[in-house]
CSV table of C-alpha atoms in Angstrom, one decimal:
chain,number,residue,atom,x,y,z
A,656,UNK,CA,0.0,0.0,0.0
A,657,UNK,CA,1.0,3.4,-0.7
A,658,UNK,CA,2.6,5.3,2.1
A,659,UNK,CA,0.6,9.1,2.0
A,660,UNK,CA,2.9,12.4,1.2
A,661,UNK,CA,2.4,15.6,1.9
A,662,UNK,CA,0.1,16.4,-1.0
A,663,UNK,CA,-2.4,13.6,0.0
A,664,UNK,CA,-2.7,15.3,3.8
A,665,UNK,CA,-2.7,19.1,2.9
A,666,UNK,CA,-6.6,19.3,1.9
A,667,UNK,CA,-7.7,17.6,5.2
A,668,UNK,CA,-5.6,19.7,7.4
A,669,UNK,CA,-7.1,23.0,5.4
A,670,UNK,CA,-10.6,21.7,5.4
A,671,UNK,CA,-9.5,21.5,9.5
A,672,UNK,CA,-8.2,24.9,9.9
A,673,UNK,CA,-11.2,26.3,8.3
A,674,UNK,CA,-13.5,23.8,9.5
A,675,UNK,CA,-16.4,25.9,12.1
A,676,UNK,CA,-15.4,24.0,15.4
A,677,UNK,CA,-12.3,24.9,14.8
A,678,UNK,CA,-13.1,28.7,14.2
A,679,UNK,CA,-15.9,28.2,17.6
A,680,UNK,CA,-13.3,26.7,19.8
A,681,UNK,CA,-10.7,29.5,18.7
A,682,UNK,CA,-13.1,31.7,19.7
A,683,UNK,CA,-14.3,30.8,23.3
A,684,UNK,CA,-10.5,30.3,24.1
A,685,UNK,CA,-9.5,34.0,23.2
A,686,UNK,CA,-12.9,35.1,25.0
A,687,UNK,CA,-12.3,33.7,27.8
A,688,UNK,CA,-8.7,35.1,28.0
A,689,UNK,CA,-10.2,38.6,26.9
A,690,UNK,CA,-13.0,38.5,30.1
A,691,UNK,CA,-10.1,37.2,32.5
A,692,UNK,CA,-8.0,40.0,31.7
A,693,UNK,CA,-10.7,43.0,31.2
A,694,UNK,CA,-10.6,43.3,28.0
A,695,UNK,CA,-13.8,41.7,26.5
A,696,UNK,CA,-14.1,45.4,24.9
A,697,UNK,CA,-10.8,46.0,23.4
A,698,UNK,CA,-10.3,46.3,19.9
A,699,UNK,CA,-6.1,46.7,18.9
A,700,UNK,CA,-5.9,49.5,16.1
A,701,UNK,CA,-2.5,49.7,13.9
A,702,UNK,CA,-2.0,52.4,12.1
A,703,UNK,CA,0.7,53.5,9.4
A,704,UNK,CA,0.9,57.1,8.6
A,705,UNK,CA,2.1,55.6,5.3
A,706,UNK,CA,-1.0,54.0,4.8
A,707,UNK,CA,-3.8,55.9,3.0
A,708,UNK,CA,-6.3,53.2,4.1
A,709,UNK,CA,-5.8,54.3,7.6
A,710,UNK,CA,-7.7,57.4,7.3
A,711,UNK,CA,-10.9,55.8,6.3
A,712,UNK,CA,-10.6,53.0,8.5
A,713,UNK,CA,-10.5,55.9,11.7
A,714,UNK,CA,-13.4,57.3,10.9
A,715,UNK,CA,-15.3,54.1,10.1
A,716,UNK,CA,-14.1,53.2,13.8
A,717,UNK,CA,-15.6,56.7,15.3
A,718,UNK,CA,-18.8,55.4,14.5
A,719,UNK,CA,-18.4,51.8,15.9
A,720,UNK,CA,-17.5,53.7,19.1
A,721,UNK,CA,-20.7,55.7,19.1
A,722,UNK,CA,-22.7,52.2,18.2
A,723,UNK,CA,-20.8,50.3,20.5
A,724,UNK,CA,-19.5,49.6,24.1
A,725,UNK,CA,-16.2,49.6,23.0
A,726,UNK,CA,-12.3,50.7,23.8
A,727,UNK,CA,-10.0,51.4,20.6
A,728,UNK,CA,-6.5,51.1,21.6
A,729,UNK,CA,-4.1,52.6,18.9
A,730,UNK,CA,-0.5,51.1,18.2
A,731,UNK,CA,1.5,53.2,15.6
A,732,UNK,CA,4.0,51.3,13.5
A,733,UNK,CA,6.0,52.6,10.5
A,734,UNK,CA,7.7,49.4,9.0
A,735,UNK,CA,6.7,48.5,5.1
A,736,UNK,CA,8.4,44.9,4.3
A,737,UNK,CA,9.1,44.5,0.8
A,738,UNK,CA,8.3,40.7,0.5
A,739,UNK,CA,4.6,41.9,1.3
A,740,UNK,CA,4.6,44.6,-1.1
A,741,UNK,CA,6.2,42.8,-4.1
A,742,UNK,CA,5.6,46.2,-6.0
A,743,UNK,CA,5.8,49.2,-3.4
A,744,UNK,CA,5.8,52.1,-5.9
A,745,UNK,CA,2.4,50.8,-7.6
A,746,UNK,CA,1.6,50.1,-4.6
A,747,UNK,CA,1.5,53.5,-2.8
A,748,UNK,CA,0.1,54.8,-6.3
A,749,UNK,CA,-2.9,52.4,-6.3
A,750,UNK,CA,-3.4,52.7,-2.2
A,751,UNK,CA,-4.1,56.4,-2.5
A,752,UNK,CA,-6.4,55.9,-5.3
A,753,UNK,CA,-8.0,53.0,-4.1
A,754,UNK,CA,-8.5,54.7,-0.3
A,755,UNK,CA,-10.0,57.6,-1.6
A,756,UNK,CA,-12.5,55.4,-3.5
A,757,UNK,CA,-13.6,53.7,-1.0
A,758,UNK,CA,-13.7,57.0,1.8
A,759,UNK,CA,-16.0,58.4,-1.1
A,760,UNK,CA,-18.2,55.4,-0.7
A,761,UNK,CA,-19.0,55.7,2.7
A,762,UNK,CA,-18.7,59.5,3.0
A,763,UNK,CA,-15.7,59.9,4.5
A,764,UNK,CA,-12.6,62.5,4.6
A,765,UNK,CA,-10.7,61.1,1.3
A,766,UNK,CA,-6.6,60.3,1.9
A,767,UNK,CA,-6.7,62.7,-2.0
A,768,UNK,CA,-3.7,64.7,-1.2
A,769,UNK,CA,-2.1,65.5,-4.9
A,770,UNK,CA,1.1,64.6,-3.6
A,771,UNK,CA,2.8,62.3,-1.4
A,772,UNK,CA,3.5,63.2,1.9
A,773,UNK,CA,7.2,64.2,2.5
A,774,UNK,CA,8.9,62.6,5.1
A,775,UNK,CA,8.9,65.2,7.4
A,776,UNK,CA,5.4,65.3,7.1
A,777,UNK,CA,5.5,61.5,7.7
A,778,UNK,CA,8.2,61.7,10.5
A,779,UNK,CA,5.6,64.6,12.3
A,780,UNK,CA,2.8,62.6,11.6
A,781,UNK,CA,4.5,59.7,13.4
A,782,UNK,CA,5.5,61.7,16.6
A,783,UNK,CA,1.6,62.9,16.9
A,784,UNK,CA,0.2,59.4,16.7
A,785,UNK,CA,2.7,58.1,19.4
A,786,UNK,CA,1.9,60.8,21.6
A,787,UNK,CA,-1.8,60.1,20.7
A,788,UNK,CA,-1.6,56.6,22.4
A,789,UNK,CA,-1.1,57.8,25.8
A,790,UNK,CA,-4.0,60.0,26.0
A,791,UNK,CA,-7.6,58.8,26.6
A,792,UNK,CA,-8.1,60.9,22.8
A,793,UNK,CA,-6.0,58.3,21.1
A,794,UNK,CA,-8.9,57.4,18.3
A,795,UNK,CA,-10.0,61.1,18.0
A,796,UNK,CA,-6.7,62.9,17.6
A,797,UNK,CA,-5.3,59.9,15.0
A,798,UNK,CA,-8.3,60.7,13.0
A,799,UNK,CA,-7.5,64.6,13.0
A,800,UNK,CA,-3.3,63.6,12.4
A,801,UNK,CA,-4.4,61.6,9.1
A,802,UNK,CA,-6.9,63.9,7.9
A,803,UNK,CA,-4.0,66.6,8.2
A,804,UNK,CA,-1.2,64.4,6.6
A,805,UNK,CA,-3.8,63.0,3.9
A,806,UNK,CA,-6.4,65.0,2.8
A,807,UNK,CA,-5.6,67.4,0.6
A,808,UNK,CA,-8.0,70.4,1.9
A,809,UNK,CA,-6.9,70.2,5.8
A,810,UNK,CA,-5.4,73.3,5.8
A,811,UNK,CA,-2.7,72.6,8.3
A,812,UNK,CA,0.5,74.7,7.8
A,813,UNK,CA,3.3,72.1,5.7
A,814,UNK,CA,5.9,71.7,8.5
A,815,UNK,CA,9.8,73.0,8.1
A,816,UNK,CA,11.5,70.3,10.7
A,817,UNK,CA,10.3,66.7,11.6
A,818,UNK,CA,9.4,66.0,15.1
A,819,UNK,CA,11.1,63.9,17.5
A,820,UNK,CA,9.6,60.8,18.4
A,821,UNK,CA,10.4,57.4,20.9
A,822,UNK,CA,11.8,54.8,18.7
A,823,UNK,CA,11.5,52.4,21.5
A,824,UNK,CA,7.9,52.7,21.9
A,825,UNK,CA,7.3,52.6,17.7
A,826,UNK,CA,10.1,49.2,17.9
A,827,UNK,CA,7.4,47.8,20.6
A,828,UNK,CA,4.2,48.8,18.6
A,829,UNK,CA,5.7,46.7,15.3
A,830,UNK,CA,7.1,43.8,17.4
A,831,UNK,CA,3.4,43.5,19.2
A,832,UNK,CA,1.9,43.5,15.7
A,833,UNK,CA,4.5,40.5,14.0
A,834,UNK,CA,4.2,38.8,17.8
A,835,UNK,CA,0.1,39.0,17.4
A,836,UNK,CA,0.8,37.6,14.0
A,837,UNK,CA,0.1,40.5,11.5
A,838,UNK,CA,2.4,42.4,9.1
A,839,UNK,CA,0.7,45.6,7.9
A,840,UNK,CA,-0.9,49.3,9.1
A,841,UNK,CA,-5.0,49.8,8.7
A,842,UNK,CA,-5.4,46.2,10.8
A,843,UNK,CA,-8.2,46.3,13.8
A,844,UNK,CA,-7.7,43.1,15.9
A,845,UNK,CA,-10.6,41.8,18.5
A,846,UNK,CA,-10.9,38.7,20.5
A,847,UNK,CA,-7.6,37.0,18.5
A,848,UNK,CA,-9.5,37.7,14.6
A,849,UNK,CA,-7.7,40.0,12.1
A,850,UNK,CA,-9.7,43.1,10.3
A,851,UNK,CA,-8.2,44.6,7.4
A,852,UNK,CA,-9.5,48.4,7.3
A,853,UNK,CA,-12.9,49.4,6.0
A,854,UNK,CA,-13.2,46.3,3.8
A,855,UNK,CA,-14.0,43.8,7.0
A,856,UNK,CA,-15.4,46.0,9.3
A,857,UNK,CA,-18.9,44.3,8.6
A,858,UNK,CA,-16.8,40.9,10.1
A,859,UNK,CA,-16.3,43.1,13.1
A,860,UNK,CA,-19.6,44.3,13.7
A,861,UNK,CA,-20.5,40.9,14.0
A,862,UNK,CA,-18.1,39.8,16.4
A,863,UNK,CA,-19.2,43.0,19.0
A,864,UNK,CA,-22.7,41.8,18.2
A,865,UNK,CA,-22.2,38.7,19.6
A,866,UNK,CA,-20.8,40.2,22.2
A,867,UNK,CA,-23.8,42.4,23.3
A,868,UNK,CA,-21.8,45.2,23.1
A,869,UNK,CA,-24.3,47.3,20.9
A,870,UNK,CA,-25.7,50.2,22.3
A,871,UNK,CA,-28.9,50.7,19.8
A,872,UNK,CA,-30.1,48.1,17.4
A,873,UNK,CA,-29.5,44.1,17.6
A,874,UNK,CA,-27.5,42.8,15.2
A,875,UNK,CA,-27.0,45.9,12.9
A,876,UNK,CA,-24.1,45.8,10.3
A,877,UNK,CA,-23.7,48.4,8.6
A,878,UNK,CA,-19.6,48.4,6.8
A,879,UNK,CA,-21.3,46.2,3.9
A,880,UNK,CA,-21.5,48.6,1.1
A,881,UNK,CA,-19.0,46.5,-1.0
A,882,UNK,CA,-20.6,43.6,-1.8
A,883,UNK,CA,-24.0,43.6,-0.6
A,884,UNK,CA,-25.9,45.8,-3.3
A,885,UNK,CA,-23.4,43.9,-6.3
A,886,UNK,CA,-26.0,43.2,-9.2
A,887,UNK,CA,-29.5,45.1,-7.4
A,888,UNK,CA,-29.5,47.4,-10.3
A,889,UNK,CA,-28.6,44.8,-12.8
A,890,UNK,CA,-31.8,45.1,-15.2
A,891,UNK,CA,-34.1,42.1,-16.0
A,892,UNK,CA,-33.8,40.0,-18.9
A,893,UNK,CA,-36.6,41.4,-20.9
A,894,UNK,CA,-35.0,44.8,-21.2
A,895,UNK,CA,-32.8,43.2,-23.4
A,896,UNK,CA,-30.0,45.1,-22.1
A,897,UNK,CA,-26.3,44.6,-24.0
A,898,UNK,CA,-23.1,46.2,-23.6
A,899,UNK,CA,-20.6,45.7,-25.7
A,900,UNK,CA,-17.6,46.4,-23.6
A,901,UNK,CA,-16.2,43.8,-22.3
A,902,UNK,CA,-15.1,43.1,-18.7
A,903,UNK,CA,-11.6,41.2,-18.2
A,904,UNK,CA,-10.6,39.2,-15.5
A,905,UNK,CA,-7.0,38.7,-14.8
A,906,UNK,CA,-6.8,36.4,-12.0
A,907,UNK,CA,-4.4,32.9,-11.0
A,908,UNK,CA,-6.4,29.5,-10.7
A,909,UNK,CA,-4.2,29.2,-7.3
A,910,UNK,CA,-5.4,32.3,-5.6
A,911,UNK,CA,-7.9,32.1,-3.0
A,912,UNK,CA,-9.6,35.5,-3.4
A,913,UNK,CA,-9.5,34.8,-7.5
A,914,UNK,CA,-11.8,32.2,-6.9
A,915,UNK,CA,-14.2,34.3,-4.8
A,916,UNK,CA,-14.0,37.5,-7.7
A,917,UNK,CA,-14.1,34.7,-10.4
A,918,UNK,CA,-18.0,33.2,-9.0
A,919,UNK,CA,-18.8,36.7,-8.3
A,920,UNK,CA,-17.7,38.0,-12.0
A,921,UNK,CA,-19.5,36.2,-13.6
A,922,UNK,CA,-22.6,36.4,-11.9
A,923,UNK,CA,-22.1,40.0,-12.7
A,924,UNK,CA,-22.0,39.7,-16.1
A,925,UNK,CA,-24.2,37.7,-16.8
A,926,UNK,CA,-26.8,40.0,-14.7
A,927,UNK,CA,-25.1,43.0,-16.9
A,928,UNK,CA,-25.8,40.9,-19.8
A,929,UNK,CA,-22.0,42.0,-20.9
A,930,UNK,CA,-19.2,39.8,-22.3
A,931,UNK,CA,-16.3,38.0,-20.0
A,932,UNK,CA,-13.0,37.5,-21.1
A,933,UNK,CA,-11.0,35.7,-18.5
A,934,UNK,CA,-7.2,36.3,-18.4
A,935,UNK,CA,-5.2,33.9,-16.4
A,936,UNK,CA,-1.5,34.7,-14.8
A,937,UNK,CA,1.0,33.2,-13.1
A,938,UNK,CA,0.8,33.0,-9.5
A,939,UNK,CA,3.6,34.9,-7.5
A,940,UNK,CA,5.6,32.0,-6.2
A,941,UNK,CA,5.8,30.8,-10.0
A,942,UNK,CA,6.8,34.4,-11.2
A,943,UNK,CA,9.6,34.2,-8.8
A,944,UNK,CA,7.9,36.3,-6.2
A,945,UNK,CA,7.3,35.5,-2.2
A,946,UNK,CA,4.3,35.0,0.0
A,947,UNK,CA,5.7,34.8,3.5
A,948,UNK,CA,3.5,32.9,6.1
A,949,UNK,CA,2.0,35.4,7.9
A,950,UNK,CA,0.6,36.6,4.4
A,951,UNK,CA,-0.7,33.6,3.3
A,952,UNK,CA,-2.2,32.4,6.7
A,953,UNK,CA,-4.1,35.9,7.0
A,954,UNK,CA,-5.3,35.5,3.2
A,955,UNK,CA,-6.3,31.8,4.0
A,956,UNK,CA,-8.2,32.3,7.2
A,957,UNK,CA,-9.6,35.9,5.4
A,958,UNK,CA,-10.9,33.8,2.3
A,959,UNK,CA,-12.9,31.6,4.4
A,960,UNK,CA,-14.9,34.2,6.3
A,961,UNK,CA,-15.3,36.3,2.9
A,962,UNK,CA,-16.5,33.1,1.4
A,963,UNK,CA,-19.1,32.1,4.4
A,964,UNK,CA,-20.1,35.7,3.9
A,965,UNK,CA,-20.9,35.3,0.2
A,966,UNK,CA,-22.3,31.6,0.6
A,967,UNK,CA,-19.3,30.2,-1.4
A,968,UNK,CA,-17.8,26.9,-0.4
A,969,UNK,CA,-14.1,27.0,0.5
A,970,UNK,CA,-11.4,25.6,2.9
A,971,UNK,CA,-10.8,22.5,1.3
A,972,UNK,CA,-8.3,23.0,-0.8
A,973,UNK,CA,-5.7,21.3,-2.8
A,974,UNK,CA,-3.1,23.9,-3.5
A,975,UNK,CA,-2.4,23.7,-7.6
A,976,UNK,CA,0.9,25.5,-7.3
A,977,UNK,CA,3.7,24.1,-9.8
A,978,UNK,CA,2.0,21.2,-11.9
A,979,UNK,CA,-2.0,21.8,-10.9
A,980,UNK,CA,-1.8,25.2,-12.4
A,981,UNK,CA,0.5,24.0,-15.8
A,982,UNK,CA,-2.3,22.0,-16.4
A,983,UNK,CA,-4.8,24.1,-15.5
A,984,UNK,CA,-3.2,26.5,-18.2
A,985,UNK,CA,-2.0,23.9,-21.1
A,986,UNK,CA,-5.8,23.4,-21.1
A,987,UNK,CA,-7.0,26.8,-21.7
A,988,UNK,CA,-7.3,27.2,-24.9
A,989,UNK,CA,-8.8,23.7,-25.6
A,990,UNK,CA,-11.6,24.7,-23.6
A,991,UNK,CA,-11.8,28.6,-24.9
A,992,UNK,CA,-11.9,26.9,-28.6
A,993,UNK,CA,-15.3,25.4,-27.4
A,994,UNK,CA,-16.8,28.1,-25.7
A,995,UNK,CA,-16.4,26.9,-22.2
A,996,UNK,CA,-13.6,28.8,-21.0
A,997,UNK,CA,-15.7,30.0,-18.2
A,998,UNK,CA,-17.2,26.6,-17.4
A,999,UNK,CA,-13.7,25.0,-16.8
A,1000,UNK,CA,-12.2,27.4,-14.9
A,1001,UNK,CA,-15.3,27.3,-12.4
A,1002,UNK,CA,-15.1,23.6,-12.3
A,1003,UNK,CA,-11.1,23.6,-11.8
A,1004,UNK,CA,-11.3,26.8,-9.3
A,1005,UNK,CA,-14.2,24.7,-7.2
A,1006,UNK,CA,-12.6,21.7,-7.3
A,1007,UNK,CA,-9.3,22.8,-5.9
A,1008,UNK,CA,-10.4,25.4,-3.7
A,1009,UNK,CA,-13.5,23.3,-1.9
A,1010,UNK,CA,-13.8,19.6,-2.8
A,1011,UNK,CA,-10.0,19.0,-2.0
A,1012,UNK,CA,-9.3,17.5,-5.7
A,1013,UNK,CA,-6.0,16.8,-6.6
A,1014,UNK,CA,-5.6,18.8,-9.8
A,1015,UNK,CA,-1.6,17.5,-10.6
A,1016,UNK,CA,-2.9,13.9,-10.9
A,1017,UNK,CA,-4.7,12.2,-14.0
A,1018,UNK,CA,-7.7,11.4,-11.7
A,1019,UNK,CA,-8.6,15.0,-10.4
A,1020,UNK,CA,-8.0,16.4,-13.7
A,1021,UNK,CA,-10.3,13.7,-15.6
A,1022,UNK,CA,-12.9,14.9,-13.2
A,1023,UNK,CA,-12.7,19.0,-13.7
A,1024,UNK,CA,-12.4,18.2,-17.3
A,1025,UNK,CA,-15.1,16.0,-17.4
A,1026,UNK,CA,-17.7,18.3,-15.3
A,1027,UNK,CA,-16.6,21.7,-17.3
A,1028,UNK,CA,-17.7,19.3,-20.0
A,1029,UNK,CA,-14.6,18.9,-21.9
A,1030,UNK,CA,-13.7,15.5,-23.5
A,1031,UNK,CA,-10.6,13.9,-21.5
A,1032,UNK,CA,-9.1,11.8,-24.1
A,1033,UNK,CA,-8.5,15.5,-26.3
A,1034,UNK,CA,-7.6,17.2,-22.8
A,1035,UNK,CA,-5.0,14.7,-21.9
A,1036,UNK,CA,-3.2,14.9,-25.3
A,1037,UNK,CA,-2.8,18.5,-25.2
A,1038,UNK,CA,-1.1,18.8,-21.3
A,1039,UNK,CA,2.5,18.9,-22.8
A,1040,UNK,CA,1.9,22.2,-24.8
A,1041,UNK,CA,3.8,24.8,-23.3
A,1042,UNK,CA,2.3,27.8,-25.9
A,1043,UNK,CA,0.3,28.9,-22.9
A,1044,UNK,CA,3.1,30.7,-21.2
A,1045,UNK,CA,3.2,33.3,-23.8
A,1046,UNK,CA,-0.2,34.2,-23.3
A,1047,UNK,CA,0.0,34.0,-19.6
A,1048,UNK,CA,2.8,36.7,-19.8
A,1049,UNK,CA,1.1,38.6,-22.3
A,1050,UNK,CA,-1.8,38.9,-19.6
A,1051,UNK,CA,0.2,39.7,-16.9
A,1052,UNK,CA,1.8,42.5,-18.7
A,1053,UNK,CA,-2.0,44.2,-19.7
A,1054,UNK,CA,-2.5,44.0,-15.8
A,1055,UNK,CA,0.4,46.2,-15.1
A,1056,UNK,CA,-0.4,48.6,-18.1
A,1057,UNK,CA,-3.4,48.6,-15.7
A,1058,UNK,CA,-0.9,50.2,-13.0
A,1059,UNK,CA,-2.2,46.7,-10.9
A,1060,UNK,CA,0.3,44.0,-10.0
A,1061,UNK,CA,-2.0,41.3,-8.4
A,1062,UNK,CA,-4.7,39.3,-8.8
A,1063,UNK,CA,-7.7,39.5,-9.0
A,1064,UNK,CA,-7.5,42.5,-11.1
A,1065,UNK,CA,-10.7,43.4,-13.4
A,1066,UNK,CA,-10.5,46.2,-16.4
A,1067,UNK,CA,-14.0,47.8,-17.7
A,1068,UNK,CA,-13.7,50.1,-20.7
A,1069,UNK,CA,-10.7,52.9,-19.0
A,1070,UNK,CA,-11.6,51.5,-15.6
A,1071,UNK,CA,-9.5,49.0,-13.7
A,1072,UNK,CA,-9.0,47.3,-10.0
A,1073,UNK,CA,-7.9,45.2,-8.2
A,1074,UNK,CA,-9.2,42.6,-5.6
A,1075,UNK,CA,-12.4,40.5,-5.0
A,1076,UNK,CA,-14.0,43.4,-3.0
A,1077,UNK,CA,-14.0,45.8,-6.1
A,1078,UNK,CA,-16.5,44.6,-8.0
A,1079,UNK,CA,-18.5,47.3,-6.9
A,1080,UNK,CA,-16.2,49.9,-8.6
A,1081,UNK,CA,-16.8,47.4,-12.0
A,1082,UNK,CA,-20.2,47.7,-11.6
A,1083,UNK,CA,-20.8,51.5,-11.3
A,1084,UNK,CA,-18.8,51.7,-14.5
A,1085,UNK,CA,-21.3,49.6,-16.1
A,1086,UNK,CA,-24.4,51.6,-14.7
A,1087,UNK,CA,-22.8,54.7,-15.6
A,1088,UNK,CA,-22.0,53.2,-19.4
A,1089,UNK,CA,-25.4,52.0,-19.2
A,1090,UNK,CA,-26.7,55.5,-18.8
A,1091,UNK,CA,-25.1,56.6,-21.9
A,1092,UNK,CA,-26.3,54.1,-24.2
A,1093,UNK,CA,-29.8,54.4,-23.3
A,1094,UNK,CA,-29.3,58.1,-23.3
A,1095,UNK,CA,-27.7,58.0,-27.1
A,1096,UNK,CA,-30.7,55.4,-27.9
A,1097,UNK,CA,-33.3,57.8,-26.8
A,1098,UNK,CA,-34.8,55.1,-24.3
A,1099,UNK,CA,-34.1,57.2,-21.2
């Protein structure tokens, strides 16, 4: 009998890490250590004057503090590691952009500075935030040091010196926030669970909820404007409604949240009644980029709440990387050349992202092939061709003439974002293109 490997265990121990009595018992354990030490309502807030999310994220937390019994206690760090920002100057360029989006959404004071702060502004900035955590107006004055730094009609004199600050307590801040198990600035962290800025607030809100920390109505959740109105305004089939412009997906059959977008897309399009084309890249390990653990653990553990949210299977998964995404690829085009480009990659993105199928071996692939309703005997002669790299770099380099870097990224007409939580941005480009065509066709 064959001895198992690695490969053969990894879905079972993912489908247990993201299994619900896991995620219960994690839980009680880190409530119970939060009632024992008095701190039942204390939410951990990190903060990088660097980061253009934190200014949104400040003001979203304002008004959790009027809705709720709760303490925000704010730790300002400054360090950016490379390895999680495998692109740092699109990176700042697309965090402003993208922060100011979503502050707009909400109503917020937008990070829309034209220029980047200096970094004596940044160094200033710093010093006022640490000074900020030993006062009982931590929250309030962070908010006003952002919207100063940040937003572009604050009105605060530039300053001609940087201000002094305690390195020891900023060293302590970031080694609390790799200790707790986090990397980054905009983070929220309550009862032992991760929050990344506005984006998973609603995740949150649920959490004090169940803690009976509200202070007006049961159960409300209000942080949901990113994905919970996707596809309201799509119209109904008998308007006949169809755009021509087409929305591309470039996403990597290995990525968690690309499975999410990739459901969600196209559900979207098809509501829109708008063509899909799907663009598949390389993951980052296999363009010779890294993912260090505490990366990948938040994106894994962050995927399976997302996806509980959205009523989308996931946890047990059977990671492609290497030969399962080859495959995947070398197989493309045979299934684009029938028209069910779309079909497969559902099928393969299901299969290794929820039924724990094992996409490197002849078996699990028969299967995907078979149920995306391919014909395996043509599928299995084609898994040597290696022509599919060209077109895999070709889309890659259209998503960084987008100015993105990662996956999932999505471009509508002139429009383009990136990540699973966006698709609202896609969709308001539609409704406004919409507008215009019905306008130009005299039906509005």
């Amino acid at each position: 009998m064959r001895r198992p490997v690695k490969a053969d265990v990894m879905p079972w121990l993912a489908r247990a890490l993201s299994s619900a009595p896991r995620y219960a018992l994690q839980r009680s354990l880190h409530n119970l250590r939060a009632k024992t030490r008095g701190e039942s309502d204390l939410v951990q807030v990190f903060v990088n004057p660097r980061d253009p999310f934190g200014l949104p994220l400040l003001q979203a937390l304002i008004q959790l503090q009027e809705r709720f019994y709760v303490r925000f206690r704010v730790h300002t760090v400054w360090q950016l590691d490379d390895n999680m920002y495998p692109e740092p100057a699109l990176w700042r360029t697309w965090a402003q952009q993208d922060a100011t989006r979503l502050a707009q959404l909400y109503g917020f004071t937008p990070p829309d500075r034209p220029t980047a702060p200096s970094e004596t502004e940044l160094t200033t900035a710093t010093a006022r935030l640490l000074n900020a955590e030993k006062t009982g107006e931590g929250l309030i004055t962070a908010v006003r040091v952002l919207e100063d730094l940040w937003h572009s009609h604050s009105g605060s004199p530039p300053d001609t010196a940087p201000a002094r600050y305690d390195h020891a307590q900023l060293s302590e801040n970031e080694r609390l926030l790799r200790r707790l198990g986090h990397y980054q600035g905009s983070m929220t962290r309550y009862l032992g669970e991760w929050f990344w800025g506005v984006d998973r607030l609603d995740h949150l809100e649920r959490r004090l909820n169940e803690q009976g920390l509200n202070r007006d109505v049961p159960d409300a959740v209000l942080f949901t404007r990113t994905w919970s109105d996707l596809m309201s305004s799509s119209p109904s089939p008998a308007d006949g409604h169809r755009a021509t412009t087409t929305l591309e997906v470039f996403f990597s059959i290995r990525s968690p949240y690309s499975y999410l977008s990739l459901e969600r897309a196209v559900q979207l399009a098809k509501a829109w009644n708008i063509p899909l084309q799907l663009r598949p890249v390389l993951p980052m390990l296999m363009r010779g980029q890294s993912v260090p653990d505490a990366k990948k653990w938040y994106i894994f553990h962050d995927t399976k709440r997302e996806a509980n949210k959205l009523g989308i299977p996931y946890g047990f998964v059977a990671d492609p990387l290497g030969p399962g995404v080859e495959r995947c690829y070398a197989l493309f085009e045979y299934a684009r050349s029938l028209g069910r480009e779309t079909d497969y990659m559902l099928a393969y993105a299901r299969a290794v992202n929820a039924e724990g199928i094992r996409s490197e071996t002849d078996a699990g692939l028969k299967m995907i092939v078979e149920r995306a309703g391919l014909d395996w005997q043509k599928a299995k002669a084609l898994l040597n061709d290696q022509s599919w790299r060209e077109w895999a770099e070709n889309n890659r380099k259209a998503m960084y003439d987008c100015g993105l870097w990662g996956v999932p990224s999505f471009r509508y007409g002139e429009v383009s974002c990136w990540g699973q939580d966006r698709l609202w941005v896609i969709e308001k480009s539609i409704v406004a293109a919409t507008a215009t065509l019905n306008k130009r066709q005299g039906r509005v």
